[in-house]
XYZ file of C-alpha atoms in Angstrom:
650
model
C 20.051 48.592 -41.210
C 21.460 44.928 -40.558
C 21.247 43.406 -37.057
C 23.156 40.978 -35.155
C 22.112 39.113 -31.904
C 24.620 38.904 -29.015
C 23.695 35.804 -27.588
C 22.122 34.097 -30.546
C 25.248 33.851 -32.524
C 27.395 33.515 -29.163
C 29.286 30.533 -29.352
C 31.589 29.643 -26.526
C 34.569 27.590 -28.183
C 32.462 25.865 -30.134
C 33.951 22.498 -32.301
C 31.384 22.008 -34.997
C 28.298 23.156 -33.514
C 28.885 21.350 -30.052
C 27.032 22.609 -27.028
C 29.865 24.362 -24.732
C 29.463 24.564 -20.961
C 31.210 26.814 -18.269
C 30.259 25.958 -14.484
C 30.515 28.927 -12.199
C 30.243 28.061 -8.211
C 29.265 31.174 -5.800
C 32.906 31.874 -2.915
C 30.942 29.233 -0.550
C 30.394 26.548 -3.083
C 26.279 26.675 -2.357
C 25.358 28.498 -5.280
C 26.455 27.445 -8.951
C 25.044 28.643 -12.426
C 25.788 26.092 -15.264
C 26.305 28.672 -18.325
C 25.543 26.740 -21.908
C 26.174 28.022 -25.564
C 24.859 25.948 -28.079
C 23.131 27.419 -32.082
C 19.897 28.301 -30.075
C 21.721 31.409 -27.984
C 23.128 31.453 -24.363
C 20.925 29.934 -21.342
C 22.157 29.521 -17.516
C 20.833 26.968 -15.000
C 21.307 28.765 -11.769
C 20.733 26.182 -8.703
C 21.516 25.979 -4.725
C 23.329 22.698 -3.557
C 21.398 20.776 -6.392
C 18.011 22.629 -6.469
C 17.343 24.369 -9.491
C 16.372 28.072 -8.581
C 15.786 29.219 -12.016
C 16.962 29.139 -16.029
C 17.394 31.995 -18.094
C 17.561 31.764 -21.785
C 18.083 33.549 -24.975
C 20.125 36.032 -23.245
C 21.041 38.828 -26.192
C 20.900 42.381 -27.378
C 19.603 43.099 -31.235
C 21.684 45.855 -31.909
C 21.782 48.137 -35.375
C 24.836 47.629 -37.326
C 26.329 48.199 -40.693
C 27.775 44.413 -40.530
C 26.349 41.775 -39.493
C 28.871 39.211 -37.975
C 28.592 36.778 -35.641
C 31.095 36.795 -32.687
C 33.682 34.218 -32.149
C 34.791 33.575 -28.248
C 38.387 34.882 -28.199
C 38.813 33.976 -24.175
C 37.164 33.216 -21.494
C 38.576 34.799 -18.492
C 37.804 33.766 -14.459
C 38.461 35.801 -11.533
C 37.778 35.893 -7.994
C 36.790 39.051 -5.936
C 37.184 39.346 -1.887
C 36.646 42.661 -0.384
C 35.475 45.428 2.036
C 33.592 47.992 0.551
C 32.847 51.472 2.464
C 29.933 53.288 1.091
C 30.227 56.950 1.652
C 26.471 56.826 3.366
C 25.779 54.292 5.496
C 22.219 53.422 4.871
C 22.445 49.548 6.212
C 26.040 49.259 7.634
C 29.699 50.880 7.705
C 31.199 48.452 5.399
C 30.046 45.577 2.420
C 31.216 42.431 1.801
C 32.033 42.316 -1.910
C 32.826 38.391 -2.616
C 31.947 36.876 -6.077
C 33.761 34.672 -8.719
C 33.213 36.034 -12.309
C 33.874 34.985 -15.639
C 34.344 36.870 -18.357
C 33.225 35.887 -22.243
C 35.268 37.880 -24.798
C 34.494 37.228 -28.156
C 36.635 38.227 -31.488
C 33.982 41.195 -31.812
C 35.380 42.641 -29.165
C 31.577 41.812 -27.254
C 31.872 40.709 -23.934
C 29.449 38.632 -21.255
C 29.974 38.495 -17.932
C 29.039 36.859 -14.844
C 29.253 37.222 -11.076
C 28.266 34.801 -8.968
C 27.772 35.808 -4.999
C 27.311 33.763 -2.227
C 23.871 35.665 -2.660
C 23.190 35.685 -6.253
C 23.549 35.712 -9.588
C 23.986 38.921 -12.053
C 25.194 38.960 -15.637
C 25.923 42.462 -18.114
C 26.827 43.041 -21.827
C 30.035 44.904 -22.931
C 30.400 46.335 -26.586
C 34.140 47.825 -27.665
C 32.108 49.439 -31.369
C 33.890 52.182 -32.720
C 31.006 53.716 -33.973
C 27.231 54.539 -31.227
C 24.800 51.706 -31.320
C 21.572 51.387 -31.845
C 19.845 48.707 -29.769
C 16.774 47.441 -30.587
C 15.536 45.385 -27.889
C 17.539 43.284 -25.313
C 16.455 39.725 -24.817
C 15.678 37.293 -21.298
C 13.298 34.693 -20.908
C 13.318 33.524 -16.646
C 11.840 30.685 -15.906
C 10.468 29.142 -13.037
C 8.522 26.670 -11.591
C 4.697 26.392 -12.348
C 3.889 26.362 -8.363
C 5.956 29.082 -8.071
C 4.566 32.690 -7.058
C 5.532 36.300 -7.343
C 5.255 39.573 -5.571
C 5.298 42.671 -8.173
C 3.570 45.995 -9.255
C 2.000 45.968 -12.261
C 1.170 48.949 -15.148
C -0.816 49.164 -18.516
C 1.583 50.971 -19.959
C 5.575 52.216 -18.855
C 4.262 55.656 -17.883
C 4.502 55.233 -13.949
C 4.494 56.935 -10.702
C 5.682 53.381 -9.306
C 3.119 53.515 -6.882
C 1.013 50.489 -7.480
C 0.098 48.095 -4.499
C 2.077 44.511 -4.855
C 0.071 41.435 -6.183
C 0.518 38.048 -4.854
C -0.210 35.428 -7.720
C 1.328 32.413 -9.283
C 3.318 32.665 -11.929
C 0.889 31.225 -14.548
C -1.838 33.904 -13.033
C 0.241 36.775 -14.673
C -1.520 38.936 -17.297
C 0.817 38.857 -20.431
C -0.889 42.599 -21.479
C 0.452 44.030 -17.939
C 4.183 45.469 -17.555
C 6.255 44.440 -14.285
C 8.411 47.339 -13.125
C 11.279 45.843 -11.168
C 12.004 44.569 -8.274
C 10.072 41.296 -8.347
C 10.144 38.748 -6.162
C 9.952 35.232 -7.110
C 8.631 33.034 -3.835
C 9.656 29.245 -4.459
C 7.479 26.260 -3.213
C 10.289 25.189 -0.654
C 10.210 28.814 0.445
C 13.314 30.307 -1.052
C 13.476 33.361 -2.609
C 14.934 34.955 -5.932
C 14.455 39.020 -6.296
C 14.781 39.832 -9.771
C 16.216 43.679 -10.324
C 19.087 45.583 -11.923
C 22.057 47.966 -10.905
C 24.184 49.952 -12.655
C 21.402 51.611 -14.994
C 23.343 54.408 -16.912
C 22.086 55.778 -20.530
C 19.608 53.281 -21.340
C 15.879 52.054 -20.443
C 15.377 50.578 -16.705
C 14.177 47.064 -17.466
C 10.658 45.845 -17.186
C 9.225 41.953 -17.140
C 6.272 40.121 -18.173
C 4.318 37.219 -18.020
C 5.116 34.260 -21.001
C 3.382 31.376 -19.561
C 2.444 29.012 -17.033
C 6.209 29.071 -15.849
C 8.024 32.142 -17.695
C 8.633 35.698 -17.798
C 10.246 37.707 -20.041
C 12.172 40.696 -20.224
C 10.902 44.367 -22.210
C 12.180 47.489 -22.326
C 9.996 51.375 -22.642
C 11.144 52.648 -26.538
C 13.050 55.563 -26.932
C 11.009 58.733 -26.679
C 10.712 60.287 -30.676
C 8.059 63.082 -29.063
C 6.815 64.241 -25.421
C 3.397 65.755 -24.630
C 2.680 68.900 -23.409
C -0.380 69.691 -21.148
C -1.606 72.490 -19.705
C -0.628 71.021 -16.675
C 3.169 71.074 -15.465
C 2.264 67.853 -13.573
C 1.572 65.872 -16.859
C 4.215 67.186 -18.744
C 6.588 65.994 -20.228
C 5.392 62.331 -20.501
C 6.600 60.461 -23.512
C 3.892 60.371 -26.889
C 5.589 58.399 -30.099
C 8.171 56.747 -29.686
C 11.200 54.803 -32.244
C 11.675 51.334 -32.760
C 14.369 51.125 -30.632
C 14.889 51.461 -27.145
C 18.446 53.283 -26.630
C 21.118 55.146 -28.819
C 24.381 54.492 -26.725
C 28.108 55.336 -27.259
C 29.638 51.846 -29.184
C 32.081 51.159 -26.031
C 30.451 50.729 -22.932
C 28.992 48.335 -20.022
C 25.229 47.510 -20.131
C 23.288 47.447 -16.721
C 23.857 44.349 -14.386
C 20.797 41.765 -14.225
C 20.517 40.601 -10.860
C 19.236 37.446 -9.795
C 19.542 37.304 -6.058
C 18.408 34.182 -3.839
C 17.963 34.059 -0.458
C 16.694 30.858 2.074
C 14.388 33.395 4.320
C 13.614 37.264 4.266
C 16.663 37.712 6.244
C 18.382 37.137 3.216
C 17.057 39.727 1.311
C 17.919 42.679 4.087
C 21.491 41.456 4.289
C 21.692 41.486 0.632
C 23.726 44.620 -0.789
C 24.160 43.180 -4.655
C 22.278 46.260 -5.776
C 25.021 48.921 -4.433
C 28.190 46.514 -4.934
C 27.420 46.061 -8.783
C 27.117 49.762 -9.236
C 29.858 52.592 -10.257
C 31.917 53.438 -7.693
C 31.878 57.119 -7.193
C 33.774 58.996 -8.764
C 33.203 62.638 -6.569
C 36.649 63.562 -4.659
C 34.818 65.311 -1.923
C 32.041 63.840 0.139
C 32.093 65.284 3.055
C 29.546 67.816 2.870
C 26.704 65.514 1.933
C 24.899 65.577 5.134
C 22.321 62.564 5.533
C 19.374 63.507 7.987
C 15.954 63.979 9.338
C 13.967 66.374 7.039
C 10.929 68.762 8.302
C 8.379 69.714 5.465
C 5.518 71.924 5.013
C 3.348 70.293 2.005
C 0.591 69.111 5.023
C 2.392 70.975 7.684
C 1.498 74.068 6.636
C -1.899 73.525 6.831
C -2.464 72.293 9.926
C -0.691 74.311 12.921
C -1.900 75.976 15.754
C -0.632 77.325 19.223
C 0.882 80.357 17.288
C -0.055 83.982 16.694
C 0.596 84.010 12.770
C -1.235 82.735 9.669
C -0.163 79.405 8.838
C 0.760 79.291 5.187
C 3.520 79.207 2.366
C 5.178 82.470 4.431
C 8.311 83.786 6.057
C 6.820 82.997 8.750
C 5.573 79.612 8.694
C 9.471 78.481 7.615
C 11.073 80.137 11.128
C 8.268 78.083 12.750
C 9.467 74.657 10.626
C 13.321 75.865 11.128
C 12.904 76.329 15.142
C 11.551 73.108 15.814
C 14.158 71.131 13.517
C 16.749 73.394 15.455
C 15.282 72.438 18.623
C 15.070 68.648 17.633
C 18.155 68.171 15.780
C 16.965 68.184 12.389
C 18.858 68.946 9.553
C 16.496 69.492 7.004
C 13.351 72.226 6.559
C 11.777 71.372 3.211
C 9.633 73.753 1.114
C 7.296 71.257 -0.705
C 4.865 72.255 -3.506
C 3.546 75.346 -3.661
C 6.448 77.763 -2.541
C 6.676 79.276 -6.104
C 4.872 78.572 -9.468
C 5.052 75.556 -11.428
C 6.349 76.894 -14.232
C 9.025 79.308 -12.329
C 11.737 78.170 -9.936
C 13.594 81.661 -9.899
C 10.947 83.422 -8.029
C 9.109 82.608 -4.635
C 5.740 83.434 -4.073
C 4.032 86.506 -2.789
C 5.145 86.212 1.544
C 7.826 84.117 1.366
C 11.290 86.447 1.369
C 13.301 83.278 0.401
C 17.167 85.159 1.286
C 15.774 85.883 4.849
C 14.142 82.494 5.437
C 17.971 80.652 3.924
C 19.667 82.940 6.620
C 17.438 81.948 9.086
C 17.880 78.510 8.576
C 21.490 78.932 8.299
C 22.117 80.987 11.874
C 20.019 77.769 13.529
C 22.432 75.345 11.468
C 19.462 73.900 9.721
C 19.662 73.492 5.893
C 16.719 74.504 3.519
C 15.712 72.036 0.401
C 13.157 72.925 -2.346
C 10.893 70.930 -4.378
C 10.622 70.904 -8.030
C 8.351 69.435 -11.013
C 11.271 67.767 -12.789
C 10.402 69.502 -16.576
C 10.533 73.114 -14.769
C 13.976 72.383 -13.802
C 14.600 71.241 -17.022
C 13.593 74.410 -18.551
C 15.068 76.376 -16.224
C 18.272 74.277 -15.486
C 21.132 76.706 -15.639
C 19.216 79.062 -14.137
C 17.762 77.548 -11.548
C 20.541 76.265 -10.326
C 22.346 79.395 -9.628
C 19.550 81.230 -7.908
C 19.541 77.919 -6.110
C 23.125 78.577 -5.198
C 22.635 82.372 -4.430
C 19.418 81.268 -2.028
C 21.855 78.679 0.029
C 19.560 76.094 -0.818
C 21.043 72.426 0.240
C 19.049 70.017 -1.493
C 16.260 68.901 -4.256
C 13.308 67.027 -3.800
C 12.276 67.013 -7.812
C 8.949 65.138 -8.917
C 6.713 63.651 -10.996
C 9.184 62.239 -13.703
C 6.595 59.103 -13.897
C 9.301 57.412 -16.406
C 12.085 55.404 -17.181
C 13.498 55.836 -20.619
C 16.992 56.170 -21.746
C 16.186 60.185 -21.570
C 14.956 59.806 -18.585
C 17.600 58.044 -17.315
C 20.331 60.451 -18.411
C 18.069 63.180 -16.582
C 18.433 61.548 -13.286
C 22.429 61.335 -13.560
C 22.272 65.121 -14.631
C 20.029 66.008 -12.322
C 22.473 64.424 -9.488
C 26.215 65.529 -10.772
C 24.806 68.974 -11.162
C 23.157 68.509 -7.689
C 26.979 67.604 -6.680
C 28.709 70.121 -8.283
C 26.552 72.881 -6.020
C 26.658 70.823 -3.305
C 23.351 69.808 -3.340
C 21.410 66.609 -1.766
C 18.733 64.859 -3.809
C 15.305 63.075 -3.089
C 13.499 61.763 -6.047
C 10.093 61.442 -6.456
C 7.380 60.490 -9.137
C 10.987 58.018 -9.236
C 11.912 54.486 -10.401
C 13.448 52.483 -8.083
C 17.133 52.431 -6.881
C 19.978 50.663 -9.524
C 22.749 52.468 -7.766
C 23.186 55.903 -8.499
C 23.339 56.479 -4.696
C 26.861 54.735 -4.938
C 28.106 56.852 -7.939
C 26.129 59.796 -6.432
C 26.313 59.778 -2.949
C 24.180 62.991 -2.353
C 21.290 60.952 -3.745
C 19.740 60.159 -0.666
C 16.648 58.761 -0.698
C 14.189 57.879 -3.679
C 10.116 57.322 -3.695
C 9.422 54.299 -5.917
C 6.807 52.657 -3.541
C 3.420 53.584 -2.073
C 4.226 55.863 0.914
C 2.175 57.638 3.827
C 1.136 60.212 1.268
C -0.857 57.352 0.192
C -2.829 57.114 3.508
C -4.917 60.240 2.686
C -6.530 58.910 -0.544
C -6.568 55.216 -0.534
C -6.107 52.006 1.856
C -3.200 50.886 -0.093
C -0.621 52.086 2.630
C -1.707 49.791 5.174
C 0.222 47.270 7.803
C 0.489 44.793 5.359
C 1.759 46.725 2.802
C 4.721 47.701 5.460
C 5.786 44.469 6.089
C 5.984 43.885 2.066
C 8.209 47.044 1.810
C 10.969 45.577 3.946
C 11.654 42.668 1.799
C 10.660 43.883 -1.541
C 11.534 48.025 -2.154
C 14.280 48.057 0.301
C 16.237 45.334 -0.990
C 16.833 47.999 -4.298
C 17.856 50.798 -1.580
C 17.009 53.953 0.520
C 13.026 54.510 0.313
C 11.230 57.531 1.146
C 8.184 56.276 3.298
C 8.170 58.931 5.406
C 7.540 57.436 8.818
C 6.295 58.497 12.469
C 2.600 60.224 11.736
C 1.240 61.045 15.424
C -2.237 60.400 13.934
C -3.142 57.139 14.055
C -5.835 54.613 13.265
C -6.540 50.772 13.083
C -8.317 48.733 10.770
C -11.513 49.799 12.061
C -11.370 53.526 12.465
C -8.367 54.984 9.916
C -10.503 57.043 7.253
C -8.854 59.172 4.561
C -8.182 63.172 4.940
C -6.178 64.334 1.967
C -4.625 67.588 3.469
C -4.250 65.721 7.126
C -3.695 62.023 6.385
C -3.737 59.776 9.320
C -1.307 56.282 9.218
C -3.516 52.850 9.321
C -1.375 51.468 12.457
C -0.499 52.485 16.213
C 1.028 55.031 17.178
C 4.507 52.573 18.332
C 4.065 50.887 14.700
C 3.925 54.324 12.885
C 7.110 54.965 14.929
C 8.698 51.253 14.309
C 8.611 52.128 10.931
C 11.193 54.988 10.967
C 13.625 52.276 12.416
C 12.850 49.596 9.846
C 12.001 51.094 6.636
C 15.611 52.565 6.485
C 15.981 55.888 4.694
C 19.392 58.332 4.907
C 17.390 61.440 4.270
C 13.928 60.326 6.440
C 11.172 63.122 6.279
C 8.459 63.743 8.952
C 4.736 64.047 8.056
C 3.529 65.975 10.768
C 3.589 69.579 11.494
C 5.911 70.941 14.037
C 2.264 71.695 16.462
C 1.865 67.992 16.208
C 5.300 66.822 17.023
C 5.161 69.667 19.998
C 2.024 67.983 21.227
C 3.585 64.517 21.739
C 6.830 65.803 23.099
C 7.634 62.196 24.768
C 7.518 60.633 20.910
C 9.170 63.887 19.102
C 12.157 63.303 21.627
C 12.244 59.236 21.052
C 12.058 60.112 17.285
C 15.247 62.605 17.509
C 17.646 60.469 18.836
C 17.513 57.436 16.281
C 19.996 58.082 13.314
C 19.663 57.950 9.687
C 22.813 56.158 9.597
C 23.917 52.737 10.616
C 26.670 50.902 11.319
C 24.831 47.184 11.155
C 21.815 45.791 10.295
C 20.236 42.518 11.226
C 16.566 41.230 11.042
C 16.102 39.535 14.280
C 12.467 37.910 13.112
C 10.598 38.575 10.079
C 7.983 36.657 7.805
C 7.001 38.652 4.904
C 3.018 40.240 4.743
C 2.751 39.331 8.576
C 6.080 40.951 10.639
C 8.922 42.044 10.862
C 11.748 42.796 13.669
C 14.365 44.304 12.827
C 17.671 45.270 14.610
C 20.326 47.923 13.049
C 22.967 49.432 15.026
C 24.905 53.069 15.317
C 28.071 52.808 17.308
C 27.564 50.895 20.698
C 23.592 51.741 20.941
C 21.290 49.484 18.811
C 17.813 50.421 17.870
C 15.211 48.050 17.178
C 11.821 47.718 15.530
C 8.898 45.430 15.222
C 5.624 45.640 13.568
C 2.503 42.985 12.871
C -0.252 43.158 9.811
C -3.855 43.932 11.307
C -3.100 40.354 13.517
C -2.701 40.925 17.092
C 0.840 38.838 17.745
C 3.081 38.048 20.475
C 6.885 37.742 20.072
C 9.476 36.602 22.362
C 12.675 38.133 20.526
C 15.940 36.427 22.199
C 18.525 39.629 22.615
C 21.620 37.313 21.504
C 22.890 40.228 19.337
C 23.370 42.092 21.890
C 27.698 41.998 22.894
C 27.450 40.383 26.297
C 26.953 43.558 29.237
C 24.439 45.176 31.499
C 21.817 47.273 28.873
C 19.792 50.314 29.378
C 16.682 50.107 27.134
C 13.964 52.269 26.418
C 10.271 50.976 24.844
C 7.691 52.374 23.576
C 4.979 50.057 23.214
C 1.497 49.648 22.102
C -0.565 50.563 24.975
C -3.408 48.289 26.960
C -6.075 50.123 24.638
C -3.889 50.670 21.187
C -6.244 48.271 19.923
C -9.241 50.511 19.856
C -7.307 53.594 20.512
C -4.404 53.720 18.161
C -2.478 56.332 19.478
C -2.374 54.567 22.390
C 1.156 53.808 23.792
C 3.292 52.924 26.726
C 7.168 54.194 27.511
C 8.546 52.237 29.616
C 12.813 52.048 30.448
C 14.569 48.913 32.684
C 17.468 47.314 32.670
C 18.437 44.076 30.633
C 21.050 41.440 30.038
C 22.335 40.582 27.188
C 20.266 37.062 26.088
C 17.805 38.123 27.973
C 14.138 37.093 25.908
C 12.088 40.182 25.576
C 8.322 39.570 25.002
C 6.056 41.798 22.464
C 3.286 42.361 22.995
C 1.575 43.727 19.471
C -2.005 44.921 19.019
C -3.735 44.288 15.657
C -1.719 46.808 13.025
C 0.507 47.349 16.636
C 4.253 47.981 17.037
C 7.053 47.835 19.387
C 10.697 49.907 19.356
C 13.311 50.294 21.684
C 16.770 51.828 22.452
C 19.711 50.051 23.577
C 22.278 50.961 24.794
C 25.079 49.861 27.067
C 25.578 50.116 30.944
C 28.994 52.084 31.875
C-alpha cells in the first residue's frame, strides 16, 4: 500500500517551489486567517484585527492508495454566504445567522480544502472525488498557541469514554502528552479571548481527539478502527473495542470529511451566541418533522425508589408508571421514561414480571403523555429489527440508549443508524454513555438531547457535579449543543452539608440554583430527577418548573464569567425567562433589564431565601411589577440562585 499526504504535497499555484498565500477576512472584516502553501504542507495564521489567535499547521490526511501522486491546485474558488437558517427544534433561538466567506482549494486530484471564515470563527474540511473507498490512516493538525495561554478540557488514558470526566484548568505547557483530549476544548488567551476547539459534521469516521506537543502546541489523534470488540459477562461493558487496525476509517472515495472548528469569541457571551456547530452540519434531509415533540421528560431510574403518599408498592410495575403518567398529565409533561431495569439487559422484546407494557402505552396515550424506553446500546444492536417493531407495536415514542463509551468510525455509523431508524418509527432519541454533539441534531432532528458531560447523576457518587462545575457547562458543553443535565432536584445541599446517596442523590446548590439550572443549561428534551411524591411535595416549585419551555425563540447571556456565574436570559414568544447562578461565593448582582422591549412587566422570582445559606432548600417567591430598564438586584447565597418569569403587562 502507497500513501499520499493531502496537505504535504498541497501546493497552491505554486511557481518553482514559491510559498503561495490566500488571505481570507471573516463578513465584518475583524477576523482574517492568512492560509500558506509552501514544500513543508499547508499552515493558517488565524488572527483578530492584528492579534494572532492561533496557527495551525501540517494540515493533511495519509490516506491508502494504489498511486501515489501529489495534487496540483486546479482552482481556487471564493464565495460568500448570508443567510437565515430555521432549525426544526429550537434549542437557543427560532432562526441562525449563517454568514461566512469560504474558499475553496481544488486540486487536479480532484481533492479539495476548504475554508469558512465567520464573523465567529474559523473551520476548515477535506473533500476526496476517489473512484475507488479509502483507507485513511491518520489525519494530521498541529494548533498552536501561546505559552501563557491556558485550556479547559477533559482528559482520558485511553479513547474508551463515558465523557464524564471533570474539566482541568492548566496551561498549555502543563498538558500530559500520554493523556487524550476529547473535544470541546477551550483555549483561554492571556488578553482574555477565547478559541473553542471542536468539530461538526462527524459522519462515518472517528470523532477527533487532541493532545499535548509542547510548551505551546497540541496536536490532533484519532481512536483506530475497531479489528475486534470484547465481550463481558456484563451487557454494560460490552461491546468496547479490543485490537484494533492501523488505520482509523474505511470511507466511500467521494465524500466530505468533518468540519474543524476553530471558534473565537472576546467574552463568554460569545460562546452562547455561537451556533457554528449546527450551521456546519447536514441539513436534514427528513420531509416530515412535525411529530418530533421536544419536552419535559418524567423518569423512574431513582423515582421509583423513593415514593410515598400512595397505597401501592413502589417499583418497576403497572402501577408505578400510571403514578409517573398522572403527574406528567397533571403538569404538562410530555414524556414518562422507563429507565434501567424495566426488562433484562440482554432482552428488549419482553418487560419484566409486573409491568403489562400494552396497558401502561395506553395509559399514557388516553392522558396524551408519550412513553420512552431505555436501552444498553449492544442489546439494541442485537436485537435491532426486532426491537424496533415491538417498539412500534408498544407505542413507544422515544430512546434513551446507553453506555456506548466510544467514538470510532463504527461507532459513529451506529449513532446515525440508531437515529434514521429512530425517524423512520417516529421515534425521539437521548443518548447516553454519548460523545458530544457535531450535529446530528440538525440532520436528525428527533435527536434531542445527548449526555457527554458530568450530570446530576453524578451528585450521588462523587463531588464532581458541583456549582462550579455548572458555571463551566454553560460555556464549554453547551457551546457543542443540547445537554442532558437533568436539572431542578428538590433536594438540596451547600458546600457544607451535600453528602452522596446513590439511589436518592441530592444537588450541591439551593434549591433556586438547582431550578436556575433548568433555564440555563438548555436542553429540548429536559428530564426531571425527582419522583412525582417529591415534585407533589413542593407544589409552588413543580408549578414554576411547568411553565418554562424547552424551546426558545432567543437567547442572550445578560452577565456571565466562566467558573464563578452566569445570567442568562432566553426568550419564548413575548415572555422571557431568566436564570442566574454563583460558584460556592455568596454574590450580589445588579442585572440592568435593557432586553426587555420597552412596557409595564409582570415578573415572578424565586429566590434564595434569608437562610438558603445554611438551609439549601431554602427559597423565597416573590411576584411585582417592573419597567423595562429597571436594575434588578440578586441577591445569591454561596452555591445560591435566582430565576424569574417575565412577561408583559396587557
Amino acid at each position: 500500500m502507497k500513501y499520499f499526504l493531502i496537505g504535504c504535497f498541497l501546493c497552491l499555484f505554486c511557481v518553482a517551489g514559491n510559498a503561495q498565500q490566500y488571505v481570507l477576512m471573516s463578513p465584518d472584516k475583524k477576523l482574517s486567517a492568512e492560509i500558506e502553501s509552501n514544500r513543508q504542507g499547508i499552515s493558517v495564521k488565524m488572527t483578530k484585527e492584528g492579534d494572532i489567535l492561533l496557527s495551525l499547521s501540517d494540515l493533511g490526511m495519509v490516506t491508502g492508495q494504489t498511486k501515489a501522486v501529489p495534487p496540483q491546485v486546479k482552482k481556487a474558488k471564493r464565495n460568500a454566504i448570508s443567510e437565515d437558517v430555521k432549525p426544526a427544534v429550537k434549542e437557543k433561538s427560532e432562526t441562525y445567522r449563517n454568514e461566512y466567506n469560504e474558499l475553496v482549494l481544488t486540486f487536479k486530484s480532484e481533492h479539495a480544502l476548504t475554508f469558512r471564515l465567520f464573523n465567529e470563527g474559523l473551520a476548515y474540511r477535506f473533500s476526496t472525488t476517489a473512484k475507488d473507498s479509502l483507507t485513511i490512516v491518520k489525519e494530521t493538525l498541529n494548533i498552536q498557541f501561546r505559552e501563557d495561554d491556558s485550556i479547559r478540557f477533559q482528559s482520558e488514558q485511553s479513547f474508551h469514554s463515558a465523557y464524564e470526566q471533570p474539566y482541568e484548568f492548566k496551561k498549555l505547557g502543563e498538558l500530559d502528552p500520554a493523556r487524550l483530549c476529547n473535544l470541546p476544548v477551550l483555549v483561554e488567551k492571556q488578553n482574555g479571548k477565547f478559541v473553542m476547539i471542536t468539530e461538526s459534521d462527524l459522519y462515518h469516521y472517528p470523532g477527533l481527539w487532541v493532545k499535548g506537543a509542547g510548551k505551546t502546541q497540541i496536536t490532533a489523534t484519532h481512536p483506530r478502527y475497531p479489528k475486534t470488540l470484547v465481550n463481558t459477562k456484563s451487557r454494560y461493558s460490552s461491546g468496547q473495542v479490543g485490537e484494533t487496525y492501523d488505520y482509523i476509517a474505511r470511507v466511500a472515495g467521494k465524500r466530505n470529511y468533518p468540519w474543524r472548528i476553530f471558534a473565537v469569541a472576546d467574552r463568554e457571551a460569545g460562546l452562547i451566541n455561537n451556533n457554528m456547530v449546527y450551521l456546519l452540519a447536514s441539513p436534514t434531509e427528513l420531509k416530515d418533522v412535525s411529530w418530533i415533540r421536544p419536552g419535559v421528560v418524567m423518569f423512574d431510574w431513582w423515582g421509583k425508589n423513593n415514593i410515598y403518599g400512595v397505597d401501592f408498592k413502589a417499583g418497576v410495575n403497572t402501577e408505578t408508571a400510571k403514578y409517573f403518567i398522572d403527574f406528567c398529565a397533571e403538569k404538562g409533561f410530555r414524556y414518562f421514561l422507563f429507565d434501567d431495569g424495566w426488562s433484562r439487559k440482554d432482552d428488549l422484546l419482553h418487560a419484566v414480571p409486573g409491568l403489562d407494557m400494552e396497558e401502561v402505552t395506553a395509559y399514557a396515550k388516553a392522558k396524551g403523555v408519550d412513553v420512552m424506553v431505555w436501552v444498553i446500546w449492544n442489546t439494541l444492536r442485537d436485537q435491532w429489527q426486532e426491537a424496533f417493531d415491538q417498539f412500534e407495536r408498544w407505542g413507544i415514542k422515544g430512546i434513551k440508549t446507553d453506555f456506548m463509551n466510544r467514538d470510532d468510525q463504527q461507532m459513529v455509523e451506529f449513532y446515525e443508524a440508531i437515529a434514521g431508524k429512530a425517524a423512520e418509527k417516529k421515534m425521539v432519541i437521548n443518548f447516553h454513555g454519548a460523545y458530544k454533539p457535531c450535529g446530528l441534531s440538525r440532520k436528525y432532528p428527533n435527536v434531542l438531547t445527548r449526555e457527554a458531560l458530568i450530570e446530576f447523576e453524578q451528585s450521588g457518587v462523587s463531588n464532581n457535579d458541583n456549582p462550579e462545575h455548572h458555571n463551566l457547562l454553560p460555556y464549554i458543553r453547551m457551546f457543542t449543543g443540547a445537554m442532558d443535565y437533568i436539572p431542578a432536584t428538590m433536594r438540596n445541599g451547600n458546600k457544607n452539608n451535600f453528602r452522596h446517596f446513590g439511589d436518592y442523590p441530592m444537588g450541591w446548590g439551593t434549591r433556586a440554583h438547582a431550578m436556575a439550572l433548568f433555564i440555563i443549561l438548555h436542553s429540548p428534551m429536559t428530564m426531571l430527577p425527582g419522583s412525582p411524591s417529591d415534585y407533589y411535595r413542593e407544589k409552588e416549585c413543580t408549578d414554576f418548573l411547568a411553565r418554562i419551555p424547552v424551546e426558545w425563540d432567543e437567547t442572550k447571556l445578560l452577565m456571565g464569567k466562566i467558573s464563578k456565574y452566569t445570567v442568562l436570559a432566553r426568550r419564548s414568544g413575548t415572555e422571557w425567562h431568566v436564570g442566574a447562578i454563583t460558584n460556592d461565593d455568596r454574590r450580589t448582582i445588579e442585572l440592568p433589564t435593557g432586553f426587555l422591549a420597552p412596557g409595564k412587566y409582570q415578573i415572578e422570582i424565586i429566590e434564595d431565601g434569608i437562610n438558603a445559606g445554611t438551609a439549601a432548600t431554602d427559597y423565597k417567591l416573590s411576584r411585582r411589577q417592573i419597567n423595562a430598564g429597571e436594575i434588578l438586584k440578586l441577591e445569591l447565597a454561596p452555591g445560591g440562585g435566582w430565576l424569574a418569569r417575565i412577561t408583559l403587562e396587557k
